[in-house]
Amino acid sequence: MSDHEYIPKSNFGKWFNDRLPLLTLANHLTDYPTPKNLNYWWTFGGILTFCLITQIVTGLVLAMHYIAHADMAFDSVEHIMRDVNYGWLIRYIHANGASMFFLAVYIHIFRSLFYGSYKAPREIIWIIGIIIYLLMMAAAFMGYVLPWGQMSFWGATVITNLFSAIPLVGEGIVTWLWGGYSVDNPTLTRFFTLHYLIPFLILGLVVLHIWALHVPGNNNPIGIDVKKPSKDTVPFHPYIVIKDAFALLMFMIVFAFFVFYTPNILGHADNYIEANPLVTPAHIVPEWYLLPFYAILRSVPDKLMGVIAMLSAIFILAALPWLDTSKIRSAVFRPLYRQFYWILVADVLILGYVGAMPAEGLYLLIARVATAYYFLHFLVILPILGFKERTLPVPLSITEPILGGSSNLAAARDDSRLEKLK
Amino acid sequence: MSEKKTERRDFLFTATAAVGAVGVGATVWPMIDQMNPDASVKALASTEVDVSSLNPGKTITVLWRGKPVFIRRRTPDEIDEARAVKLDDLKHPEKDEDRAKNPEWLVMLGVCTHLGCVPLDQKGDYNGWFCPCHGSHYDTSGRIRKGPAPTNMEIPKYEFVNANTIKIG
C-alpha cells in the first residue's frame, strides 16, 4: 500500500523480511500517509485500541480470581474487592473501562456521522465498525451478568427474554440460551465463556477495520479525497502518533477520575445485592450506554414490535452508506445536514435520558416522539437531503484554502499548478 | 463441451458433498444441543408446597424450576371481581373458572409475560399484580389488562395432593 518498495538496511533484516515481511508492515504503518488536517476527533481510534487492550489485560487478571458459579460468583467478586491485592483497582478499571470504551466508541461513531466517513469508498470499514459495536454490546451485557447481583440477574432475564418475542420458536430459543427454565448457573457459565471470547473476536475485527482503512486511507475534516503521499499528507509516525498519544493522556485523566473518585457512579447500587430470583428490583435499567435503545424498546407498546424497533435502530446504521444519498462527505460543506446532525445528537441524548426514567406519562410520550424522529432521520431526511440540499463549494485539496489559488476549476485541476506549489 | 453428460466425476462430487453435509450436521447438532437444559435441570421438575398456614388475601411465592410461582388464597371479593370481567375486555381472553379450578386458590407462574420480571402483589390498576419493569397491569386472576405484556401469566400444571399440599409440575 506504500507507494515505494521497502528494503531493510541490514542483511539480517533483508533475510528475515524476504521470509516474513513484518518489516514491510512496520514500515507501512510508520510511513502511512495521513491527511494533515486531522483534528482531535480522529484520535479516538487510538483511544479505542487502548480501551480494548485495557479490558483484555484487566479481564485476564480478574478471571484468575473470579469463580463462574451461581453460588460463588457474587462472593468471589467481593473477594476480589476486599482480599485480592489491588483487586479493587483492577476491577474498578475493568468496570469503568467498559463505560470509557463506550464513551470513546460513541464519539468515534458520531465523528464518522459528522464527517461522512462511512461513505464510499469506506463502507466496509463502517460495517466492520458496526459489527464491532454489536459485539461490544454483547460483551458488556454478559460482563455485567458475571457479578451475579440483582441487576446482573434481572438484566440477563429481561434481555434474554427479548428472544421470546420471536413467534413459534421464541420460547425454545430462550430455554436454549438459559440452559434451563430460568437464568441460572448454566446461563452464568456460558456467559462467562462468551464474555472471555468476544474481546478476541473484536481484536480480530479491529485488525480488519484498520486494514480496510489503510486501503483508501483516512477520511479528513473536509471530506475530500487526498492524493497520497502529497503536500496534503504527513507520515503517521511521528505526527499522528504524538497527537494520538497526547489525546490518549487527556482521555486517561477522565478514565482515572472515574476509577479513583467515583468508581460506582456509572453502576447501580442494586448490583451489590446478591441475585434473588424471587424479587425483581423496583426499577430496572441497563447500563447508561444501552439506554437509548432501551428507550426505543419501551416506547413501542407491542412486545414483538418493540424488539424489532430496537434491533432496527442498530442495524439501520449498517445501511447508512446507502441511506445517505449526498456525494459530499463532510458536514462542513452541508449546511442543512449539519443542523439535522445536531438534532440527531440531541435526539439520541433525549432517548438516553428517558430510557433511564420510568416508562409512563410524559416520559413515554417523549420516548415515542424521539423514537419516531430517530427513524425519520435515517429513513426520510437523509435520503431526501442528498437531492435537495445546496452544498457549499468543496476545496480541491487541503492546502488550497490556506495557500489560495484560482477558483477556476480547470486551472486548479492542472497538475502543473500543484507542482508549482511544491 | 456444449452438451454436458453426467459423468462418474459428477456423481463423486455429489456423493462427497452429501456425505460431508451429513457429517457437518451430525457434528454441529451436539454442539448446539449441549446448551439445552441438561438432565440435572430437568430432574427438578416438581415441587410440593404446604399451604395450610396461608390465610385468605395472602400470597406465598415458591421457587419452581428456578422461577417464582405465586400461590394466592383469594378473598371472595377478588373472586367476584375476576369472574365479573367480560371476555371482550381481555387482551388474552381466558375465563377465571379455567384459570382457578378451585376459585379460592390461584396458582400461577409469577413471571411477567413481557420480559420475565416478577410482578408485584396487590398493585396496579386492577388490584392484581403490577410489573415494575415495563408497566404491565394484571387483574386478580393474573390476566393481562394493560401494558406491553402479550399474554396472561401462565398457569403451571399443579394438583392438590391433599387438602393442605399443592404439587406443582
Coordinates of C-alpha atoms in Angstrom, one line a residue:
Chain A
M1 CA 0.0 0.0 0.0
S2 CA 3.0 2.3 0.4
D3 CA 4.0 3.7 -2.9
H4 CA 7.6 2.7 -2.6
E5 CA 9.1 -0.8 -2.1
Y6 CA 10.7 -1.1 1.3
I7 CA 14.1 -2.7 1.6
P8 CA 15.5 -3.3 5.1
K9 CA 19.0 -1.9 5.6
S10 CA 20.7 -4.8 7.4
N11 CA 21.4 -8.1 5.8
F12 CA 19.5 -10.0 8.6
G13 CA 16.6 -7.6 8.1
K14 CA 16.6 -8.5 4.4
W15 CA 16.9 -12.2 5.0
F16 CA 14.0 -12.1 7.6
N17 CA 11.8 -9.8 5.5
D18 CA 12.1 -12.0 2.5
R19 CA 10.7 -14.8 4.5
L20 CA 8.1 -12.9 6.6
P21 CA 7.6 -9.3 5.6
L22 CA 6.9 -7.9 9.1
L23 CA 9.4 -5.1 8.5
T24 CA 7.4 -4.1 5.4
L25 CA 4.3 -4.0 7.5
A26 CA 6.0 -1.9 10.2
N27 CA 7.3 0.5 7.6
H28 CA 3.9 0.8 6.1
L29 CA 2.4 1.6 9.5
T30 CA 5.0 4.3 10.3
D31 CA 5.2 5.9 6.8
Y32 CA 1.4 5.6 6.3
P33 CA 0.4 8.9 4.7
T34 CA -2.3 10.7 6.8
P35 CA -4.2 13.8 5.9
K36 CA -2.5 16.6 7.7
N37 CA -5.7 18.3 8.8
L38 CA -7.0 15.5 11.1
N39 CA -8.4 17.1 14.2
Y40 CA -8.7 15.6 17.7
W41 CA -11.9 13.8 16.9
W42 CA -9.7 11.5 14.9
T43 CA -7.7 10.4 17.9
F44 CA -10.5 8.1 19.2
G45 CA -9.4 5.2 17.0
G46 CA -6.2 5.0 19.0
I47 CA -8.1 5.6 22.3
L48 CA -10.4 2.7 21.5
T49 CA -7.5 0.4 20.8
F50 CA -6.1 1.4 24.2
C51 CA -9.6 0.6 25.8
L52 CA -9.7 -2.8 24.2
I53 CA -6.2 -3.7 25.4
T54 CA -7.1 -2.4 28.9
Q55 CA -10.2 -4.6 29.0
I56 CA -8.4 -7.7 27.9
V57 CA -5.5 -7.3 30.3
T58 CA -7.6 -6.4 33.4
G59 CA -10.2 -9.1 32.4
L60 CA -7.5 -11.7 32.2
V61 CA -6.4 -10.8 35.7
L62 CA -9.9 -10.8 37.1
A63 CA -10.6 -14.2 35.5
M64 CA -7.7 -15.6 37.7
H65 CA -9.8 -14.8 40.8
Y66 CA -13.4 -14.9 39.7
I67 CA -15.5 -18.1 40.0
A68 CA -18.2 -18.6 37.5
H69 CA -20.8 -20.4 39.6
A70 CA -24.2 -19.1 40.7
D71 CA -23.4 -19.9 44.4
M72 CA -19.9 -18.4 44.4
A73 CA -19.8 -15.6 41.8
F74 CA -21.1 -12.9 44.0
D75 CA -18.8 -13.8 46.8
S76 CA -15.8 -14.1 44.5
V77 CA -16.3 -10.6 43.2
E78 CA -16.4 -9.3 46.8
H79 CA -13.3 -11.4 47.4
I80 CA -11.6 -9.6 44.5
M81 CA -12.7 -6.3 46.0
R82 CA -11.5 -7.0 49.6
D83 CA -8.9 -9.7 49.6
V84 CA -7.0 -9.8 46.3
N85 CA -4.0 -7.4 46.2
Y86 CA -5.1 -4.4 44.2
G87 CA -8.2 -6.4 43.2
W88 CA -10.4 -3.3 43.9
L89 CA -8.2 -1.3 41.4
I90 CA -8.3 -3.9 38.7
R91 CA -12.0 -4.5 39.0
Y92 CA -12.8 -0.8 39.0
I93 CA -10.6 -0.3 35.9
H94 CA -12.4 -3.1 34.2
A95 CA -15.9 -2.0 35.2
N96 CA -15.3 1.7 34.4
G97 CA -13.2 0.7 31.4
A98 CA -16.4 -0.6 29.8
S99 CA -18.0 2.7 30.2
M100 CA -15.0 4.5 28.9
F101 CA -14.9 2.1 25.9
F102 CA -18.5 3.1 25.0
L103 CA -17.9 6.8 25.6
A104 CA -15.0 6.6 23.1
V105 CA -16.9 4.5 20.6
Y106 CA -19.9 6.9 20.6
I107 CA -17.6 9.8 19.9
H108 CA -15.9 7.8 17.2
I109 CA -19.3 6.9 15.6
F110 CA -20.6 10.4 15.8
R111 CA -17.3 11.8 14.3
S112 CA -18.0 9.4 11.4
L113 CA -21.5 10.7 11.1
F114 CA -20.4 14.3 11.0
Y115 CA -17.6 14.0 8.5
G116 CA -19.3 11.3 6.3
S117 CA -16.5 8.8 7.0
Y118 CA -19.0 5.9 6.2
K119 CA -19.4 6.9 2.6
A120 CA -17.8 5.4 -0.5
P121 CA -15.1 4.0 -0.6
R122 CA -15.2 3.3 3.2
E123 CA -18.5 1.3 3.5
I124 CA -16.7 -1.9 4.6
I125 CA -14.7 -0.1 7.3
W126 CA -18.0 1.3 8.6
I127 CA -19.9 -2.0 8.5
I128 CA -17.0 -3.8 10.3
G129 CA -17.2 -1.0 12.9
I130 CA -20.9 -1.6 13.4
I131 CA -20.2 -5.3 13.9
I132 CA -17.6 -4.4 16.5
Y133 CA -20.1 -2.2 18.2
L134 CA -22.6 -5.0 18.3
L135 CA -20.0 -7.4 19.8
M136 CA -19.1 -4.7 22.4
M137 CA -22.7 -4.5 23.5
A138 CA -22.9 -8.3 23.8
A139 CA -19.6 -8.4 25.7
A140 CA -20.7 -5.6 28.0
F141 CA -24.1 -7.1 28.7
M142 CA -22.6 -10.6 29.5
G143 CA -19.8 -9.0 31.6
Y144 CA -22.5 -7.2 33.7
V145 CA -24.1 -10.5 34.4
L146 CA -21.0 -12.1 35.9
P147 CA -21.0 -10.4 39.4
W148 CA -24.4 -12.1 39.9
G149 CA -26.0 -9.2 41.6
Q150 CA -29.7 -8.2 41.3
M151 CA -29.2 -6.1 38.3
S152 CA -27.0 -8.8 36.7
F153 CA -29.7 -11.4 37.2
W154 CA -32.7 -9.3 36.1
G155 CA -30.8 -7.6 33.3
A156 CA -30.0 -11.0 32.0
T157 CA -33.6 -12.1 32.4
V158 CA -35.0 -9.2 30.6
I159 CA -32.5 -9.2 27.7
T160 CA -32.7 -12.9 27.1
N161 CA -36.5 -12.7 27.2
L162 CA -36.3 -10.4 24.2
F163 CA -35.8 -13.5 22.1
S164 CA -39.1 -14.9 23.4
A165 CA -40.8 -12.3 21.2
I166 CA -39.9 -14.4 18.1
P167 CA -43.1 -16.2 17.0
L168 CA -43.2 -20.0 17.5
V169 CA -39.6 -20.7 18.3
G170 CA -39.0 -17.9 20.7
E171 CA -39.6 -19.8 24.0
G172 CA -37.4 -22.6 22.7
I173 CA -34.6 -20.3 21.9
V174 CA -34.8 -18.6 25.4
T175 CA -34.7 -22.0 27.1
W176 CA -31.7 -22.9 24.9
L177 CA -29.9 -19.7 25.8
W178 CA -30.6 -20.3 29.5
G179 CA -29.8 -24.0 29.6
G180 CA -32.8 -24.3 32.0
Y181 CA -36.1 -22.7 32.7
S182 CA -34.7 -19.5 34.1
V183 CA -31.5 -17.6 34.3
D184 CA -29.3 -19.9 36.5
N185 CA -25.9 -21.5 36.8
P186 CA -25.8 -22.9 33.2
T187 CA -26.5 -19.3 32.0
L188 CA -23.7 -17.9 34.1
T189 CA -21.1 -20.3 32.9
R190 CA -21.8 -19.8 29.3
F191 CA -21.9 -16.1 29.6
F192 CA -18.5 -16.2 31.2
T193 CA -17.2 -18.2 28.4
L194 CA -18.6 -15.9 25.7
H195 CA -17.5 -12.8 27.7
Y196 CA -14.0 -14.2 27.6
L197 CA -14.2 -15.0 23.9
I198 CA -15.7 -11.8 22.4
P199 CA -12.8 -9.4 23.1
F200 CA -10.6 -11.6 21.0
L201 CA -13.2 -11.6 18.2
I202 CA -13.2 -7.8 18.5
L203 CA -9.4 -7.7 18.3
G204 CA -9.5 -9.7 15.0
L205 CA -12.2 -7.3 13.6
V206 CA -10.1 -4.3 14.7
V207 CA -7.3 -5.7 12.5
L208 CA -9.7 -5.9 9.6
H209 CA -11.1 -2.5 10.4
I210 CA -7.6 -0.9 10.2
W211 CA -6.7 -3.0 7.2
A212 CA -9.8 -1.8 5.3
L213 CA -9.0 1.8 6.5
H214 CA -5.5 1.6 5.1
V215 CA -6.7 0.8 1.6
P216 CA -8.4 4.2 0.8
G217 CA -6.6 6.0 3.7
N218 CA -8.2 8.2 6.4
N219 CA -11.1 10.5 5.7
N220 CA -10.5 14.0 6.9
P221 CA -12.4 17.0 8.2
I222 CA -13.1 18.5 4.8
G223 CA -14.0 15.0 3.5
I224 CA -12.2 15.2 0.1
D225 CA -10.1 12.5 -1.5
V226 CA -6.4 13.2 -0.7
K227 CA -3.6 12.4 -3.0
K228 CA -1.1 10.1 -1.1
P229 CA 1.6 10.9 -0.4
S230 CA 1.5 14.6 -1.2
K231 CA 1.6 18.1 0.4
D232 CA -1.7 17.2 1.9
T233 CA -0.4 14.3 4.0
V234 CA 2.0 13.7 6.8
P235 CA 3.6 10.3 7.8
F236 CA 1.7 8.5 10.6
H237 CA 4.9 8.5 12.7
P238 CA 5.8 10.8 14.4
Y239 CA 3.0 13.3 13.6
I240 CA -0.2 11.3 14.3
V241 CA 1.5 9.1 16.9
I242 CA 2.3 12.2 19.0
K243 CA -1.2 13.7 18.6
D244 CA -2.9 10.4 19.4
A245 CA -0.6 9.9 22.5
F246 CA -1.5 13.4 23.8
A247 CA -5.2 12.8 23.3
L248 CA -4.9 9.4 25.0
L249 CA -3.3 11.1 28.0
M250 CA -6.2 13.5 28.3
F251 CA -8.6 10.6 28.0
M252 CA -6.8 8.7 30.7
I253 CA -7.3 11.7 33.1
V254 CA -11.1 11.3 32.6
F255 CA -10.7 7.5 33.0
A256 CA -8.7 7.8 36.2
F257 CA -11.2 10.3 37.6
F258 CA -13.9 7.7 37.4
V259 CA -11.7 4.9 38.7
F260 CA -10.3 6.7 41.7
Y261 CA -13.0 9.3 42.7
T262 CA -16.4 7.9 41.6
P263 CA -15.9 4.3 40.7
N264 CA -19.5 3.3 41.3
I265 CA -21.3 6.3 39.8
L266 CA -22.0 4.6 36.5
G267 CA -23.2 1.3 38.1
H268 CA -26.3 0.5 40.1
A269 CA -26.4 0.1 43.9
D270 CA -28.8 -2.9 43.4
N271 CA -26.0 -4.9 41.9
Y272 CA -24.3 -5.1 45.3
I273 CA -27.3 -7.2 46.4
E274 CA -26.9 -10.9 45.5
A275 CA -29.1 -12.2 42.7
N276 CA -32.6 -13.3 44.0
P277 CA -34.9 -15.0 41.5
L278 CA -37.9 -14.2 43.7
V279 CA -37.6 -10.4 43.8
T280 CA -37.3 -8.0 40.9
P281 CA -35.7 -4.7 41.7
A282 CA -38.3 -1.9 41.6
H283 CA -36.6 0.0 38.8
I284 CA -34.6 -2.0 36.2
V285 CA -32.4 0.0 33.9
P286 CA -29.5 -1.2 31.8
E287 CA -26.1 0.5 31.8
W288 CA -26.0 4.0 30.5
Y289 CA -24.6 3.1 27.1
L290 CA -27.6 1.0 26.2
L291 CA -30.3 3.4 27.4
P292 CA -31.2 4.9 24.0
F293 CA -32.0 1.5 22.6
Y294 CA -33.8 0.6 25.8
A295 CA -36.0 3.7 25.4
I296 CA -36.9 2.6 21.9
L297 CA -37.8 -0.9 23.1
R298 CA -40.1 0.5 25.8
S299 CA -41.7 3.2 23.6
V300 CA -43.5 0.6 21.4
P301 CA -46.5 -0.9 23.2
D302 CA -46.2 -4.3 21.4
K303 CA -43.7 -6.9 22.6
L304 CA -42.5 -8.2 19.2
M305 CA -42.6 -4.8 17.5
G306 CA -40.7 -3.2 20.4
V307 CA -37.9 -5.8 19.9
I308 CA -37.9 -5.2 16.2
A309 CA -37.7 -1.5 16.6
M310 CA -34.8 -1.7 19.0
L311 CA -32.8 -4.0 16.7
S312 CA -33.7 -2.0 13.6
A313 CA -32.3 1.1 15.4
I314 CA -28.9 -0.6 15.5
F315 CA -29.0 -2.4 12.1
I316 CA -30.1 0.7 10.3
L317 CA -26.7 2.1 10.9
A318 CA -25.2 -0.6 8.7
A319 CA -27.3 0.6 5.8
L320 CA -26.3 4.3 6.4
P321 CA -23.8 4.5 3.4
W322 CA -26.7 3.8 1.1
L323 CA -29.4 5.8 3.0
D324 CA -27.3 9.0 2.9
T325 CA -27.5 9.9 -0.8
S326 CA -25.3 13.0 -0.7
K327 CA -22.0 12.8 -2.5
I328 CA -20.4 15.4 -0.2
R329 CA -18.9 13.7 2.8
S330 CA -18.1 16.4 5.4
A331 CA -20.9 18.2 7.2
V332 CA -18.7 21.3 6.9
F333 CA -20.0 21.8 3.4
R334 CA -23.6 20.6 4.1
P335 CA -25.3 23.5 5.9
L336 CA -28.6 21.6 6.3
Y337 CA -27.2 18.2 7.2
R338 CA -25.1 19.9 9.9
Q339 CA -28.3 21.1 11.6
F340 CA -30.0 17.7 11.3
Y341 CA -26.8 16.1 12.6
W342 CA -27.1 18.1 15.8
I343 CA -30.8 17.4 16.1
L344 CA -29.9 13.7 15.9
V345 CA -27.3 14.0 18.6
A346 CA -29.9 15.7 20.8
D347 CA -32.5 13.1 19.9
V348 CA -30.1 10.2 21.0
L349 CA -29.3 12.0 24.2
I350 CA -33.0 12.5 24.9
L351 CA -33.6 8.8 24.2
G352 CA -30.9 8.0 26.7
Y353 CA -32.4 10.2 29.3
V354 CA -36.0 8.9 29.0
G355 CA -34.5 5.3 28.9
A356 CA -33.4 5.9 32.4
M357 CA -36.8 7.2 33.5
P358 CA -39.9 5.1 34.2
A359 CA -41.9 4.3 31.1
E360 CA -45.0 6.3 31.9
G361 CA -46.7 9.6 31.3
L362 CA -44.7 12.4 29.8
Y363 CA -41.5 10.3 29.6
L364 CA -43.3 7.7 27.5
L365 CA -44.6 10.4 25.1
I366 CA -41.2 11.9 24.7
A367 CA -39.6 8.5 24.1
R368 CA -42.2 7.9 21.4
V369 CA -41.6 11.2 19.6
A370 CA -37.8 10.7 19.9
T371 CA -38.0 7.1 18.6
A372 CA -40.1 8.3 15.6
Y373 CA -37.6 11.0 14.9
Y374 CA -34.6 8.6 15.1
F375 CA -36.1 6.5 12.2
L376 CA -37.3 9.6 10.4
H377 CA -33.7 10.9 10.3
F378 CA -32.3 7.8 8.7
L379 CA -35.2 6.7 6.5
V380 CA -36.6 10.0 5.3
I381 CA -34.4 13.0 6.0
L382 CA -31.0 11.6 4.9
P383 CA -32.2 10.1 1.5
I384 CA -34.1 13.3 0.6
L385 CA -31.4 15.7 1.8
G386 CA -28.9 14.3 -0.6
F387 CA -31.0 15.5 -3.5
K388 CA -32.4 18.8 -2.1
E389 CA -29.5 20.3 -0.2
R390 CA -27.5 23.1 -1.7
T391 CA -24.0 22.2 -0.6
L392 CA -21.1 24.7 -0.3
P393 CA -18.2 24.6 -2.7
V394 CA -15.6 21.9 -1.7
P395 CA -11.9 22.8 -1.9
L396 CA -9.8 20.7 -4.3
S397 CA -7.1 20.0 -1.7
I398 CA -6.4 20.5 1.9
T399 CA -3.8 23.1 1.2
E400 CA -5.9 25.1 -1.3
P401 CA -7.9 27.2 1.1
I402 CA -4.8 28.2 3.0
L403 CA -2.4 28.8 0.2
G404 CA -5.1 30.3 -2.0
G405 CA -5.3 29.7 -5.7
S406 CA -7.6 30.1 -8.6
S407 CA -11.2 29.3 -8.1
N408 CA -11.1 28.3 -11.7
L409 CA -11.6 24.6 -11.6
A410 CA -9.8 23.9 -14.9
A411 CA -6.7 25.9 -13.8
A412 CA -6.8 24.4 -10.3
R413 CA -7.0 20.9 -11.6
D414 CA -4.0 21.4 -13.7
D415 CA -1.3 19.3 -12.2
S416 CA 1.4 21.7 -13.2
R417 CA -0.1 24.2 -10.8
L418 CA 0.2 21.6 -8.0
E419 CA 3.8 21.1 -9.0
K420 CA 4.5 24.8 -8.6
L421 CA 3.1 24.6 -5.0
K422 CA 5.8 22.1 -4.2
Chain B
M1 CA -18.2 -29.2 -24.3
S2 CA -21.6 -27.8 -25.2
E3 CA -23.5 -30.8 -24.1
K4 CA -22.7 -31.8 -20.5
K5 CA -23.0 -35.5 -19.9
T6 CA -23.3 -36.8 -16.3
E7 CA -20.0 -38.3 -15.6
R8 CA -18.5 -40.5 -13.0
R9 CA -16.9 -37.5 -11.5
D10 CA -20.2 -35.5 -11.1
F11 CA -21.5 -38.4 -9.2
L12 CA -18.5 -38.5 -6.9
F13 CA -18.8 -34.7 -6.3
T14 CA -22.5 -35.0 -5.3
A15 CA -21.9 -38.1 -3.2
T16 CA -19.0 -36.4 -1.4
A17 CA -20.9 -33.2 -0.7
A18 CA -23.9 -35.2 0.6
V19 CA -21.8 -37.2 3.0
G20 CA -19.9 -34.0 4.0
A21 CA -23.2 -32.2 4.7
V22 CA -24.5 -35.1 6.9
G23 CA -21.1 -35.2 8.7
V24 CA -21.2 -31.5 9.4
G25 CA -24.8 -31.7 10.6
A26 CA -24.0 -34.6 12.9
T27 CA -21.1 -32.7 14.4
V28 CA -22.8 -29.3 14.8
W29 CA -26.0 -30.6 16.4
P30 CA -24.4 -31.9 19.6
M31 CA -22.6 -28.6 19.9
I32 CA -25.9 -26.8 19.7
D33 CA -27.9 -29.2 21.8
Q34 CA -25.4 -29.2 24.7
M35 CA -26.8 -25.8 25.6
N36 CA -30.3 -27.1 26.2
P37 CA -31.5 -27.9 29.7
D38 CA -29.4 -30.9 31.0
A39 CA -30.6 -34.0 32.8
S40 CA -30.0 -32.5 36.3
V41 CA -32.0 -29.4 35.4
K42 CA -34.9 -31.5 34.1
A43 CA -34.8 -33.7 37.2
L44 CA -36.0 -30.8 39.3
A45 CA -39.4 -30.8 37.6
S46 CA -41.8 -30.8 40.5
T47 CA -42.2 -29.1 43.9
E48 CA -44.6 -29.8 46.8
V49 CA -45.8 -26.9 48.9
D50 CA -47.6 -26.9 52.2
V51 CA -50.3 -24.2 52.1
S52 CA -52.1 -24.9 55.4
S53 CA -50.9 -21.7 57.0
L54 CA -52.0 -19.4 54.1
N55 CA -54.9 -17.1 55.1
P56 CA -57.3 -15.6 52.6
G57 CA -55.9 -12.5 51.0
K58 CA -52.3 -13.7 51.3
T59 CA -49.8 -14.9 48.7
I60 CA -46.8 -17.0 49.0
T61 CA -44.1 -17.3 46.4
V62 CA -42.2 -20.5 45.9
L63 CA -39.4 -21.4 43.5
W64 CA -40.2 -24.0 40.8
R65 CA -37.7 -24.7 38.1
G66 CA -35.8 -21.5 39.1
K67 CA -39.0 -19.5 38.6
P68 CA -41.2 -17.9 41.1
V69 CA -44.7 -19.4 41.5
F70 CA -47.4 -17.3 43.2
I71 CA -49.9 -19.2 45.3
R72 CA -52.7 -16.8 46.3
R73 CA -55.6 -17.7 48.5
R74 CA -58.1 -15.2 47.1
T75 CA -60.8 -13.3 49.0
P76 CA -64.4 -13.6 47.9
D77 CA -64.2 -10.0 46.6
E78 CA -61.3 -10.9 44.4
I79 CA -63.0 -14.0 43.0
D80 CA -66.2 -12.0 42.3
E81 CA -64.1 -9.3 40.6
A82 CA -62.2 -11.8 38.4
R83 CA -65.4 -13.6 37.4
A84 CA -67.4 -10.5 36.6
V85 CA -65.0 -9.4 33.8
K86 CA -66.3 -9.8 30.3
L87 CA -64.1 -11.8 28.0
D88 CA -64.4 -9.0 25.4
D89 CA -62.4 -6.7 27.7
L90 CA -59.4 -9.0 27.8
K91 CA -56.4 -8.9 25.6
H92 CA -55.8 -12.6 26.1
P93 CA -59.4 -13.9 26.8
E94 CA -59.4 -16.7 29.4
K95 CA -62.2 -17.4 31.9
D96 CA -61.3 -17.2 35.6
E97 CA -63.1 -20.5 36.0
D98 CA -60.4 -22.1 33.7
R99 CA -57.5 -20.4 35.4
A100 CA -58.5 -21.2 39.0
K101 CA -60.3 -24.6 39.2
N102 CA -60.7 -24.1 42.9
P103 CA -61.7 -20.4 42.9
E104 CA -60.1 -19.8 46.3
W105 CA -56.7 -20.8 45.0
L106 CA -54.8 -19.1 42.2
V107 CA -51.6 -20.9 41.3
M108 CA -49.6 -19.2 38.6
L109 CA -46.0 -18.5 37.4
G110 CA -45.0 -15.2 38.9
V111 CA -43.3 -14.2 35.7
C112 CA -44.4 -11.3 33.6
T113 CA -45.0 -12.5 30.0
H114 CA -43.4 -9.4 28.7
L115 CA -39.7 -9.8 29.5
G116 CA -39.7 -12.1 32.6
C117 CA -39.7 -9.8 35.6
V118 CA -41.6 -10.7 38.8
P119 CA -44.7 -8.6 39.2
L120 CA -45.6 -7.0 42.5
D121 CA -48.5 -8.3 44.5
Q122 CA -51.6 -6.1 45.2
K123 CA -50.5 -3.3 42.9
G124 CA -51.7 -1.8 39.6
D125 CA -54.9 -0.5 38.3
Y126 CA -56.7 -3.9 38.5
N127 CA -56.0 -4.9 42.2
G128 CA -53.9 -7.8 41.0
W129 CA -50.3 -7.6 40.0
F130 CA -48.1 -4.9 38.5
C131 CA -44.8 -5.4 36.8
P132 CA -42.3 -2.7 37.8
C133 CA -40.1 -3.3 34.7
H134 CA -42.2 -2.1 31.9
G135 CA -45.6 -1.3 33.5
S136 CA -47.9 -4.3 32.8
H137 CA -51.1 -4.5 34.9
Y138 CA -52.7 -7.8 35.8
D139 CA -56.1 -8.5 37.4
T140 CA -57.0 -10.7 40.3
S141 CA -56.9 -13.6 38.0
G142 CA -53.4 -12.8 36.7
R143 CA -54.8 -11.8 33.4
I144 CA -53.1 -9.0 31.4
R145 CA -55.2 -5.9 31.3
K146 CA -52.9 -3.0 30.4
G147 CA -49.3 -2.6 29.3
P148 CA -46.8 -4.3 26.9
A149 CA -47.2 -8.0 28.1
P150 CA -48.8 -10.1 25.4
T151 CA -50.5 -12.8 27.4
N152 CA -51.8 -13.7 30.9
M153 CA -49.5 -15.0 33.5
E154 CA -49.1 -18.7 32.9
I155 CA -50.8 -21.4 34.9
P156 CA -48.4 -24.3 35.6
K157 CA -49.6 -27.9 35.9
Y158 CA -50.5 -28.4 39.5
E159 CA -52.7 -30.5 41.7
F160 CA -53.8 -30.8 45.3
V161 CA -52.2 -33.8 46.7
N162 CA -54.3 -33.4 49.9
A163 CA -56.2 -30.5 51.4
N164 CA -53.1 -28.8 52.5
T165 CA -50.5 -29.6 49.9
I166 CA -50.1 -28.4 46.3
K167 CA -47.8 -30.3 43.9
I168 CA -46.5 -28.1 41.1
G169 CA -45.2 -29.7 38.0

